[in-house]
mmCIF file of C-alpha atoms in Angstrom:
data_model
loop_
_atom_site.group_PDB
_atom_site.id
_atom_site.type_symbol
_atom_site.label_atom_id
_atom_site.label_comp_id
_atom_site.label_asym_id
_atom_site.label_seq_id
_atom_site.Cartn_x
_atom_site.Cartn_y
_atom_site.Cartn_z
ATOM 1 C CA MET A 1 36.826 5.048 2.193
ATOM 2 C CA SER A 2 34.604 6.948 4.606
ATOM 3 C CA GLN A 3 34.789 6.458 8.339
ATOM 4 C CA LEU A 4 31.318 4.960 8.380
ATOM 5 C CA SER A 5 31.857 2.440 5.577
ATOM 6 C CA PHE A 6 35.292 1.317 6.768
ATOM 7 C CA LEU A 7 33.949 -0.742 9.673
ATOM 8 C CA ASP A 8 30.625 -1.489 7.981
ATOM 9 C CA LYS A 9 32.324 -3.227 5.057
ATOM 10 C CA LEU A 10 34.498 -5.234 7.423
ATOM 11 C CA LEU A 11 31.505 -6.381 9.456
ATOM 12 C CA ASP A 12 29.340 -6.790 6.357
ATOM 13 C CA GLY A 13 26.159 -6.367 8.356
ATOM 14 C CA VAL A 14 26.939 -9.040 10.973
ATOM 15 C CA GLU A 15 25.622 -8.813 14.519
ATOM 16 C CA VAL A 16 27.813 -7.416 17.309
ATOM 17 C CA GLU A 17 27.327 -8.593 20.890
ATOM 18 C CA TRP A 18 28.821 -6.766 23.878
ATOM 19 C CA LYS A 19 30.072 -8.934 26.733
ATOM 20 C CA ALA A 20 31.569 -8.000 30.081
ATOM 21 C CA LEU A 21 35.274 -8.751 30.289
ATOM 22 C CA ARG A 22 34.554 -11.309 33.026
ATOM 23 C CA GLU A 23 32.534 -13.368 30.511
ATOM 24 C CA ILE A 24 35.512 -13.914 28.216
ATOM 25 C CA ALA A 25 38.555 -13.537 30.487
ATOM 26 C CA ALA A 26 39.785 -13.870 34.073
ATOM 27 C CA TYR A 27 42.695 -12.800 36.255
ATOM 28 C CA SER A 28 45.566 -15.233 36.681
ATOM 29 C CA LYS A 29 45.461 -16.977 40.056
ATOM 30 C CA VAL A 30 48.437 -19.261 39.494
ATOM 31 C CA ARG A 31 51.682 -18.552 41.332
ATOM 32 C CA VAL A 32 55.231 -19.120 40.141
ATOM 33 C CA SER A 33 58.393 -19.365 42.257
ATOM 34 C CA TYR A 34 60.934 -16.556 42.160
ATOM 35 C CA GLU A 35 63.550 -19.207 41.258
ATOM 36 C CA SER A 36 62.138 -19.523 37.727
ATOM 37 C CA LEU A 37 62.276 -15.780 37.045
ATOM 38 C CA ASN A 38 65.053 -13.592 35.651
ATOM 39 C CA GLU A 39 65.577 -10.149 34.104
ATOM 40 C CA ASP A 40 63.805 -11.204 30.912
ATOM 41 C CA ASN A 41 60.635 -12.839 32.242
ATOM 42 C CA TYR A 42 59.957 -10.906 35.441
ATOM 43 C CA VAL A 43 57.759 -7.911 34.635
ATOM 44 C CA GLY A 44 56.917 -5.698 37.613
ATOM 45 C CA VAL A 45 54.784 -2.578 37.409
ATOM 46 C CA ASP A 46 57.961 -0.465 37.114
ATOM 47 C CA ASN A 47 58.966 -2.412 33.997
ATOM 48 C CA LEU A 48 55.706 -1.597 32.200
ATOM 49 C CA LEU A 49 56.168 1.527 30.126
ATOM 50 C CA GLN A 50 53.759 4.446 30.131
ATOM 51 C CA ASN A 51 51.369 5.227 27.280
ATOM 52 C CA LYS A 52 51.068 1.637 26.070
ATOM 53 C CA ALA A 53 54.743 1.459 25.080
ATOM 54 C CA GLY A 54 55.178 -2.174 26.203
ATOM 55 C CA LYS A 55 57.802 -3.129 28.754
ATOM 56 C CA THR A 56 61.492 -2.845 29.478
ATOM 57 C CA GLN A 57 63.891 -5.400 30.926
ATOM 58 C CA SER A 58 63.815 -5.746 34.691
ATOM 59 C CA THR A 59 66.749 -4.598 36.786
ATOM 60 C CA ARG A 60 65.418 -5.876 40.119
ATOM 61 C CA VAL A 61 64.113 -9.456 40.222
ATOM 62 C CA PRO A 62 62.531 -10.730 43.475
ATOM 63 C CA LYS A 63 64.801 -13.008 45.493
ATOM 64 C CA GLN A 64 62.090 -14.789 47.460
ATOM 65 C CA GLY A 65 58.438 -15.824 47.468
ATOM 66 C CA ASN A 66 55.896 -16.726 44.802
ATOM 67 C CA LEU A 67 54.754 -14.289 42.142
ATOM 68 C CA VAL A 68 51.699 -14.028 39.895
ATOM 69 C CA GLN A 69 52.214 -16.198 36.812
ATOM 70 C CA PHE A 70 51.525 -14.997 33.291
ATOM 71 C CA LYS A 71 51.600 -17.013 30.070
ATOM 72 C CA THR A 72 52.382 -16.072 26.492
ATOM 73 C CA HIS A 73 49.528 -13.966 25.015
ATOM 74 C CA ASP A 74 48.218 -12.912 28.432
ATOM 75 C CA ILE A 75 47.609 -9.180 28.843
ATOM 76 C CA LEU A 76 49.394 -7.358 31.670
ATOM 77 C CA ILE A 77 47.901 -4.091 32.949
ATOM 78 C CA GLY A 78 49.521 -1.782 35.496
ATOM 79 C CA ASN A 79 46.989 -1.370 38.298
ATOM 80 C CA ILE A 80 48.629 1.621 40.042
ATOM 81 C CA ARG A 81 47.883 5.051 38.583
ATOM 82 C CA PRO A 82 45.803 3.799 35.620
ATOM 83 C CA TYR A 83 46.248 7.166 33.898
ATOM 84 C CA LEU A 84 49.812 6.073 33.045
ATOM 85 C CA LYS A 85 48.252 3.606 30.560
ATOM 86 C CA LYS A 86 50.589 0.694 31.202
ATOM 87 C CA ILE A 87 49.691 -2.414 29.202
ATOM 88 C CA TRP A 88 51.679 -5.234 27.568
ATOM 89 C CA HIS A 89 50.775 -8.255 25.450
ATOM 90 C CA ALA A 90 53.044 -10.997 26.831
ATOM 91 C CA ASP A 91 55.376 -12.693 24.347
ATOM 92 C CA CYS A 92 56.740 -15.164 26.912
ATOM 93 C CA ASP A 93 55.862 -16.999 30.135
ATOM 94 C CA GLY A 94 56.892 -15.316 33.373
ATOM 95 C CA GLY A 95 55.860 -13.703 36.620
ATOM 96 C CA THR A 96 54.797 -10.328 37.958
ATOM 97 C CA ASN A 97 53.862 -8.630 41.215
ATOM 98 C CA GLY A 98 50.525 -7.764 42.794
ATOM 99 C CA ASP A 99 50.494 -4.271 41.262
ATOM 100 C CA VAL A 100 49.967 -5.798 37.814
ATOM 101 C CA LEU A 101 46.754 -7.443 36.614
ATOM 102 C CA VAL A 102 47.215 -10.520 34.427
ATOM 103 C CA VAL A 103 44.214 -10.930 32.122
ATOM 104 C CA GLN A 104 43.825 -14.366 30.517
ATOM 105 C CA VAL A 105 41.315 -15.113 27.756
ATOM 106 C CA THR A 106 38.965 -17.954 28.787
ATOM 107 C CA ASP A 107 36.708 -17.940 25.709
ATOM 108 C CA ASP A 108 38.215 -19.662 22.658
ATOM 109 C CA THR A 109 36.030 -17.549 20.361
ATOM 110 C CA VAL A 110 37.921 -14.425 21.409
ATOM 111 C CA SER A 111 41.421 -13.718 20.135
ATOM 112 C CA PRO A 112 43.867 -12.456 22.803
ATOM 113 C CA PHE A 113 45.396 -10.238 20.091
ATOM 114 C CA PHE A 114 41.980 -8.661 19.501
ATOM 115 C CA LEU A 115 41.316 -8.241 23.229
ATOM 116 C CA TYR A 116 44.697 -6.524 23.644
ATOM 117 C CA GLN A 117 43.706 -3.967 20.997
ATOM 118 C CA VAL A 118 40.390 -3.318 22.751
ATOM 119 C CA LEU A 119 41.998 -2.884 26.176
ATOM 120 C CA GLY A 120 44.748 -0.727 24.679
ATOM 121 C CA ASN A 121 42.151 1.871 23.709
ATOM 122 C CA ASP A 122 42.127 5.123 25.709
ATOM 123 C CA LYS A 123 38.446 4.474 26.460
ATOM 124 C CA PHE A 124 39.451 1.533 28.654
ATOM 125 C CA PHE A 125 41.906 3.610 30.687
ATOM 126 C CA GLU A 126 39.355 6.410 31.060
ATOM 127 C CA TYR A 127 36.861 3.824 32.342
ATOM 128 C CA ASN A 128 39.516 2.418 34.674
ATOM 129 C CA MET A 129 40.247 5.860 36.169
ATOM 130 C CA GLN A 130 36.531 6.500 36.632
ATOM 131 C CA TYR A 131 36.357 3.685 39.191
ATOM 132 C CA ALA A 132 39.904 3.901 40.581
ATOM 133 C CA LYS A 133 40.323 4.238 44.339
ATOM 134 C CA GLY A 134 42.742 6.544 46.157
ATOM 135 C CA ALA A 135 43.778 10.141 45.520
ATOM 136 C CA LYS A 136 47.569 10.226 45.846
ATOM 137 C CA MET A 137 48.182 6.782 44.366
ATOM 138 C CA PRO A 138 44.954 5.691 42.591
ATOM 139 C CA ARG A 139 44.509 1.983 42.045
ATOM 140 C CA GLY A 140 42.178 0.349 39.523
ATOM 141 C CA ASN A 141 39.054 -1.381 40.807
ATOM 142 C CA LYS A 142 39.658 -5.024 39.861
ATOM 143 C CA ASP A 143 35.987 -5.963 40.028
ATOM 144 C CA LYS A 144 34.837 -2.997 37.942
ATOM 145 C CA ILE A 145 37.505 -3.712 35.344
ATOM 146 C CA LEU A 146 35.875 -7.108 34.777
ATOM 147 C CA ASP A 147 32.628 -5.280 33.947
ATOM 148 C CA TYR A 148 34.243 -3.430 31.033
ATOM 149 C CA PRO A 149 32.230 -4.139 27.830
ATOM 150 C CA ILE A 150 34.011 -6.005 25.007
ATOM 151 C CA PRO A 151 32.538 -6.098 21.461
ATOM 152 C CA ILE A 152 32.251 -9.558 19.916
ATOM 153 C CA PRO A 153 31.484 -9.512 16.175
ATOM 154 C CA CYS A 154 29.321 -12.307 14.755
ATOM 155 C CA PRO A 155 28.915 -14.094 18.120
ATOM 156 C CA ASN A 156 26.825 -16.923 16.639
ATOM 157 C CA ASN A 157 29.491 -17.873 14.120
ATOM 158 C CA PRO A 158 32.805 -18.353 15.990
ATOM 159 C CA GLU A 159 34.790 -19.044 12.818
ATOM 160 C CA LYS A 160 33.644 -15.843 11.140
ATOM 161 C CA SER A 161 34.014 -13.899 14.386
ATOM 162 C CA LEU A 162 37.655 -14.930 14.736
ATOM 163 C CA ALA A 163 38.247 -14.074 11.068
ATOM 164 C CA ILE A 164 36.911 -10.525 11.598
ATOM 165 C CA GLN A 165 38.961 -10.138 14.786
ATOM 166 C CA ALA A 166 42.059 -11.379 12.940
ATOM 167 C CA GLU A 167 41.530 -8.891 10.084
ATOM 168 C CA ILE A 168 41.213 -5.985 12.526
ATOM 169 C CA VAL A 169 44.407 -7.105 14.279
ATOM 170 C CA ARG A 170 46.198 -7.532 10.913
ATOM 171 C CA ILE A 171 45.397 -3.967 9.858
ATOM 172 C CA LEU A 172 46.476 -2.522 13.201
ATOM 173 C CA ASP A 173 49.620 -4.678 13.285
ATOM 174 C CA THR A 174 50.666 -3.129 9.972
ATOM 175 C CA PHE A 175 50.845 0.265 11.652
ATOM 176 C CA THR A 176 52.512 -1.234 14.727
ATOM 177 C CA GLU A 177 55.228 -2.875 12.614
ATOM 178 C CA LEU A 178 56.065 0.480 11.013
ATOM 179 C CA THR A 179 56.381 2.028 14.465
ATOM 180 C CA THR A 180 58.500 -0.916 15.664
ATOM 181 C CA GLU A 181 60.943 -0.465 12.772
ATOM 182 C CA LEU A 182 61.368 3.207 13.627
ATOM 183 C CA THR A 183 61.703 2.410 17.336
ATOM 184 C CA THR A 184 64.426 -0.160 16.561
ATOM 185 C CA GLU A 185 66.332 2.465 14.607
ATOM 186 C CA LEU A 186 65.847 4.958 17.433
ATOM 187 C CA ASN A 187 67.200 2.452 19.970
ATOM 188 C CA ALA A 188 70.250 1.885 17.760
ATOM 189 C CA ARG A 189 70.855 5.620 17.676
ATOM 190 C CA LYS A 190 70.474 5.780 21.454
ATOM 191 C CA GLN A 191 73.113 3.091 21.851
ATOM 192 C CA GLN A 192 75.390 5.088 19.576
ATOM 193 C CA TYR A 193 74.618 8.216 21.586
ATOM 194 C CA ASN A 194 75.362 6.426 24.882
ATOM 195 C CA TYR A 195 78.666 5.184 23.457
ATOM 196 C CA TYR A 196 79.816 8.645 22.430
ATOM 197 C CA ARG A 197 78.533 10.161 25.681
ATOM 198 C CA GLU A 198 80.598 7.677 27.676
ATOM 199 C CA GLN A 199 83.664 8.373 25.533
ATOM 200 C CA LEU A 200 83.293 12.135 25.850
ATOM 201 C CA LEU A 201 82.651 12.098 29.582
ATOM 202 C CA THR A 202 85.345 9.609 30.584
ATOM 203 C CA PHE A 203 88.641 11.129 31.754
ATOM 204 C CA GLU A 204 91.880 9.484 32.790
ATOM 205 C CA GLU A 205 93.111 10.102 36.312
ATOM 206 C CA GLY A 206 95.070 13.346 36.326
ATOM 207 C CA GLU A 207 93.788 14.399 32.901
ATOM 208 C CA VAL A 208 91.463 17.028 34.378
ATOM 209 C CA GLU A 209 90.739 18.443 37.807
ATOM 210 C CA TRP A 210 87.721 17.148 39.710
ATOM 211 C CA LYS A 211 85.316 19.279 41.700
ATOM 212 C CA THR A 212 82.242 18.598 43.760
ATOM 213 C CA LEU A 213 78.866 19.587 42.380
ATOM 214 C CA GLY A 214 78.563 21.989 45.300
ATOM 215 C CA GLU A 215 81.590 23.853 43.978
ATOM 216 C CA LEU A 216 80.277 24.055 40.406
ATOM 217 C CA ALA A 217 76.665 25.092 40.974
ATOM 218 C CA GLU A 218 74.613 27.473 43.094
ATOM 219 C CA ASN A 219 71.934 25.583 45.000
ATOM 220 C CA LEU A 220 68.538 27.329 45.095
ATOM 221 C CA ASP A 221 66.592 24.728 47.083
ATOM 222 C CA SER A 222 65.661 27.301 49.730
ATOM 223 C CA LYS A 223 63.495 29.118 47.171
ATOM 224 C CA ARG A 224 61.312 26.076 46.394
ATOM 225 C CA LYS A 225 57.684 26.120 47.505
ATOM 226 C CA PRO A 226 55.513 22.982 47.392
ATOM 227 C CA ILE A 227 51.771 23.509 46.919
ATOM 228 C CA THR A 228 49.244 20.764 47.604
ATOM 229 C CA SER A 229 47.107 19.949 44.570
ATOM 230 C CA GLY A 230 43.950 21.355 46.159
ATOM 231 C CA LEU A 231 45.519 24.785 46.672
ATOM 232 C CA ARG A 232 47.074 25.250 43.230
ATOM 233 C CA GLU A 233 45.610 27.962 41.044
ATOM 234 C CA ARG A 234 45.365 26.706 37.484
ATOM 235 C CA GLY A 235 47.431 28.547 34.889
ATOM 236 C CA ASN A 236 50.030 27.999 32.181
ATOM 237 C CA ILE A 237 53.202 28.032 34.315
ATOM 238 C CA PRO A 238 54.876 24.568 34.538
ATOM 239 C CA TYR A 239 54.902 23.118 38.076
ATOM 240 C CA TYR A 240 57.861 20.715 38.357
ATOM 241 C CA GLY A 241 58.447 17.717 40.583
ATOM 242 C CA ALA A 242 61.095 14.995 40.791
ATOM 243 C CA SER A 243 60.660 13.679 37.245
ATOM 244 C CA GLY A 244 59.252 16.623 35.301
ATOM 245 C CA ILE A 245 56.054 18.632 34.975
ATOM 246 C CA VAL A 246 53.288 17.474 37.311
ATOM 247 C CA ASP A 247 50.857 20.381 36.870
ATOM 248 C CA TYR A 248 50.393 23.931 35.584
ATOM 249 C CA VAL A 249 49.865 26.883 37.922
ATOM 250 C CA LYS A 250 49.112 30.598 37.753
ATOM 251 C CA ASP A 251 52.278 32.046 39.333
ATOM 252 C CA TYR A 252 56.037 31.339 39.262
ATOM 253 C CA ILE A 253 59.008 31.424 41.643
ATOM 254 C CA PHE A 254 61.846 30.896 39.134
ATOM 255 C CA ASP A 255 62.536 32.727 35.902
ATOM 256 C CA GLY A 256 65.559 31.651 33.877
ATOM 257 C CA ASP A 257 67.558 28.551 32.963
ATOM 258 C CA PHE A 258 68.159 25.985 35.701
ATOM 259 C CA LEU A 259 69.034 22.336 36.182
ATOM 260 C CA LEU A 260 66.650 20.188 38.236
ATOM 261 C CA VAL A 261 67.871 16.980 39.879
ATOM 262 C CA SER A 262 65.470 14.439 41.384
ATOM 263 C CA GLU A 263 65.585 14.509 45.180
ATOM 264 C CA ASP A 264 63.495 11.416 45.869
ATOM 265 C CA GLY A 265 61.422 8.685 44.247
ATOM 266 C CA ALA A 266 61.885 5.203 42.766
ATOM 267 C CA ASN A 267 63.286 6.680 39.547
ATOM 268 C CA LEU A 268 66.525 7.519 41.366
ATOM 269 C CA LEU A 269 67.271 3.793 41.183
ATOM 270 C CA ALA A 270 65.180 2.689 38.198
ATOM 271 C CA ARG A 271 66.420 5.553 35.951
ATOM 272 C CA SER A 272 63.431 5.120 33.626
ATOM 273 C CA THR A 273 63.636 8.849 32.902
ATOM 274 C CA PRO A 274 66.563 11.280 33.329
ATOM 275 C CA ILE A 275 67.140 12.311 36.931
ATOM 276 C CA ALA A 276 68.695 15.602 35.797
ATOM 277 C CA PHE A 277 66.835 17.861 33.356
ATOM 278 C CA SER A 278 67.002 21.507 32.297
ATOM 279 C CA ILE A 279 64.122 23.973 32.626
ATOM 280 C CA SER A 280 63.727 27.438 31.103
ATOM 281 C CA GLY A 281 61.517 30.485 31.525
ATOM 282 C CA LYS A 282 58.956 31.076 34.262
ATOM 283 C CA THR A 283 58.520 27.962 36.419
ATOM 284 C CA TRP A 284 57.449 26.688 39.831
ATOM 285 C CA VAL A 285 59.352 23.832 41.522
ATOM 286 C CA ASN A 286 58.227 21.770 44.511
ATOM 287 C CA ASN A 287 60.516 20.208 47.113
ATOM 288 C CA HIS A 288 61.020 16.910 45.246
ATOM 289 C CA ALA A 289 63.633 18.335 42.859
ATOM 290 C CA HIS A 290 66.866 20.173 43.623
ATOM 291 C CA VAL A 291 67.319 23.474 41.761
ATOM 292 C CA LEU A 292 70.832 24.285 40.502
ATOM 293 C CA ASN A 293 72.036 27.475 38.845
ATOM 294 C CA PHE A 294 75.070 27.713 36.534
ATOM 295 C CA GLU A 295 76.856 30.648 34.938
ATOM 296 C CA THR A 296 76.719 29.344 31.356
ATOM 297 C CA TYR A 297 74.633 27.070 29.149
ATOM 298 C CA ALA A 298 77.609 24.779 28.496
ATOM 299 C CA GLU A 299 78.294 24.269 32.212
ATOM 300 C CA ARG A 300 74.652 23.453 32.960
ATOM 301 C CA ARG A 301 74.262 21.014 30.080
ATOM 302 C CA TYR A 302 77.647 19.417 30.745
ATOM 303 C CA VAL A 303 76.663 18.601 34.340
ATOM 304 C CA GLU A 304 73.228 17.432 33.153
ATOM 305 C CA TYR A 305 74.796 14.976 30.703
ATOM 306 C CA TYR A 306 77.306 13.787 33.278
ATOM 307 C CA LEU A 307 74.789 13.171 36.068
ATOM 308 C CA ASN A 308 72.567 11.177 33.704
ATOM 309 C CA SER A 309 75.498 9.003 32.651
ATOM 310 C CA ILE A 310 76.856 7.856 36.025
ATOM 311 C CA ASP A 311 75.738 5.525 38.795
ATOM 312 C CA LEU A 312 74.470 7.642 41.694
ATOM 313 C CA THR A 313 73.746 4.733 44.034
ATOM 314 C CA PRO A 314 76.616 5.634 46.437
ATOM 315 C CA TYR A 315 74.963 9.020 47.039
ATOM 316 C CA ILE A 316 71.391 7.719 47.503
ATOM 317 C CA SER A 317 69.970 6.812 50.902
ATOM 318 C CA GLY A 318 66.925 4.666 51.662
ATOM 319 C CA ALA A 319 65.745 1.569 49.808
ATOM 320 C CA ALA A 320 61.958 1.731 50.162
ATOM 321 C CA GLN A 321 61.995 5.517 49.672
ATOM 322 C CA PRO A 322 65.178 6.411 47.742
ATOM 323 C CA LYS A 323 66.459 9.929 48.453
ATOM 324 C CA LEU A 324 69.297 12.098 47.163
ATOM 325 C CA ASN A 325 69.580 14.744 49.860
ATOM 326 C CA LYS A 326 71.283 18.121 49.422
ATOM 327 C CA LYS A 327 74.423 17.113 51.312
ATOM 328 C CA ASN A 328 75.014 14.039 49.155
ATOM 329 C CA LEU A 329 74.095 15.907 45.980
ATOM 330 C CA GLU A 330 76.710 18.561 46.605
ATOM 331 C CA ARG A 331 79.494 16.042 47.251
ATOM 332 C CA ILE A 332 79.083 14.274 43.875
ATOM 333 C CA ARG A 333 82.469 14.470 42.127
ATOM 334 C CA ILE A 334 82.433 15.945 38.604
ATOM 335 C CA PRO A 335 85.359 16.058 36.133
ATOM 336 C CA ASN A 336 85.970 19.714 35.323
ATOM 337 C CA PRO A 337 87.667 20.273 31.933
ATOM 338 C CA SER A 338 88.228 23.736 30.462
ATOM 339 C CA PRO A 339 85.229 25.881 29.416
ATOM 340 C CA ALA A 340 86.182 25.354 25.749
ATOM 341 C CA GLU A 341 86.224 21.577 26.180
ATOM 342 C CA LYS A 342 82.847 21.670 27.923
ATOM 343 C CA GLU A 343 81.410 23.625 24.995
ATOM 344 C CA ARG A 344 82.805 21.064 22.531
ATOM 345 C CA ILE A 345 81.371 18.122 24.463
ATOM 346 C CA VAL A 346 77.974 19.762 24.881
ATOM 347 C CA SER A 347 77.819 20.709 21.191
ATOM 348 C CA ILE A 348 78.333 17.077 20.129
ATOM 349 C CA LEU A 349 75.943 15.609 22.683
ATOM 350 C CA ASP A 350 73.257 18.198 21.895
ATOM 351 C CA LYS A 351 73.210 16.971 18.287
ATOM 352 C CA PHE A 352 72.763 13.363 19.383
ATOM 353 C CA ASP A 353 70.160 14.437 21.916
ATOM 354 C CA ALA A 354 68.120 16.181 19.205
ATOM 355 C CA LEU A 355 68.149 13.028 17.076
ATOM 356 C CA THR A 356 67.175 10.668 19.870
ATOM 357 C CA ASN A 357 65.157 12.564 22.448
ATOM 358 C CA SER A 358 63.565 15.633 20.854
ATOM 359 C CA ILE A 359 59.795 15.488 20.338
ATOM 360 C CA THR A 360 59.891 18.166 17.670
ATOM 361 C CA GLU A 361 62.498 16.733 15.296
ATOM 362 C CA GLY A 362 64.114 13.464 14.248
ATOM 363 C CA LEU A 363 62.850 9.914 14.755
ATOM 364 C CA PRO A 364 60.811 10.574 17.937
ATOM 365 C CA GLN A 365 58.569 12.947 15.995
ATOM 366 C CA GLU A 366 58.068 10.410 13.212
ATOM 367 C CA ILE A 367 57.292 7.669 15.742
ATOM 368 C CA GLU A 368 54.778 9.963 17.429
ATOM 369 C CA LEU A 369 53.054 10.647 14.080
ATOM 370 C CA ARG A 370 52.933 6.922 13.275
ATOM 371 C CA GLN A 371 51.457 6.250 16.707
ATOM 372 C CA LYS A 372 48.730 8.836 16.160
ATOM 373 C CA GLN A 373 47.936 7.251 12.794
ATOM 374 C CA TYR A 374 47.701 3.825 14.440
ATOM 375 C CA GLU A 375 45.423 5.162 17.199
ATOM 376 C CA TYR A 376 43.165 6.825 14.612
ATOM 377 C CA TYR A 377 42.583 3.554 12.751
ATOM 378 C CA ARG A 378 42.338 1.562 15.980
ATOM 379 C CA ASP A 379 39.528 3.805 17.212
ATOM 380 C CA LEU A 380 37.901 3.544 13.797
ATOM 381 C CA LEU A 381 38.112 -0.257 13.664
ATOM 382 C CA LEU A 382 36.936 -0.712 17.236
ATOM 383 C CA SER A 383 33.936 1.651 17.000
ATOM 384 C CA PHE A 384 31.422 -1.173 17.080
ATOM 385 C CA PRO A 385 27.753 -0.176 17.289
ATOM 386 C CA LYS A 386 26.202 -0.608 20.711
ATOM 387 C CA PRO A 387 22.535 -1.608 21.195
ATOM 388 C CA SER A 388 21.659 1.991 22.146
ATOM 389 C CA ASP A 389 23.303 3.233 18.928
ATOM 390 C CA GLU A 390 21.305 0.808 16.813
ATOM 391 C CA LYS A 391 18.009 1.882 18.398
ATOM 392 C CA ALA A 392 18.844 5.537 17.863
ATOM 393 C CA ALA A 393 19.607 4.822 14.188
#
């Protein structure tokens, strides 16, 4: 079926009306007490996953005050850094903080499932960024978001309109279910990986010697050079920060294989992404990540796996602005088995890592392909003709 006829046959020539989001939905204004919230039904902005991946369970639930209430089928949108594309279709009642917008459908001729698909489109997030305010930490313009146009098929026949919306959602849900099955399998493999990692990296007292990280690695922090965004010359050299690549620049200050460890940021406590990660080749690193050098691949990867497996809270200072300074980093105690044992441990964990975390092989690649397929059909099914398009035709 051609791209043109796919949507045409579904609409069967019916009229499409575009309405501003404010005409069919509103932000939640109801508050809920912290006492009714727990790890499962409190969803802060940090619990919303990037790139429309839903949400994760909360690890820090507010202990006082009233929070913004959301109900089942409401749509939660992260309002800080809209380019992160954080959105979730609520499957329970709960509460959230002021950095999350709770969109509630107010028009019974519009399906919340359909609206979620429309707002999950990249076009919405591009629109949101267009009107966002702030440079360092952009925030969506709540009023402008309510102006976002929503297509309503067959507006004069609510029953038929809901049927068309439901069919679009059904088709897209088919792709989503396939992705969910793969994601469930991936999560099971991650649990297996975490189990074996814990077993391999747990040592009885006296079984091996322990050393501080400062004794095992050469610290190269003094060679770091932060560059403000306005002064960076664009290129193809990765520019690293606390949690990974933040930009690409023209020049480099490191060339080789190194281990970066987050120096500051909320992720030190949230651990949404690894706080230790390896880099290779020509790179530039700012002052938000420690740079460690090791003599061998096995030593570097061994420490990387170990740091990502343990609780680093005792070494972190500051609550509002968590920080792992150089002094505390270098006093982290690391079990130090023989070089041969390190190679054995790393070899096993590398295999699990490839299956669970690699973007070029294993389940993550298949999930990524399924997601692209879903996005292709979503864009196709949501490409409703606008009045200007009809006139041009």
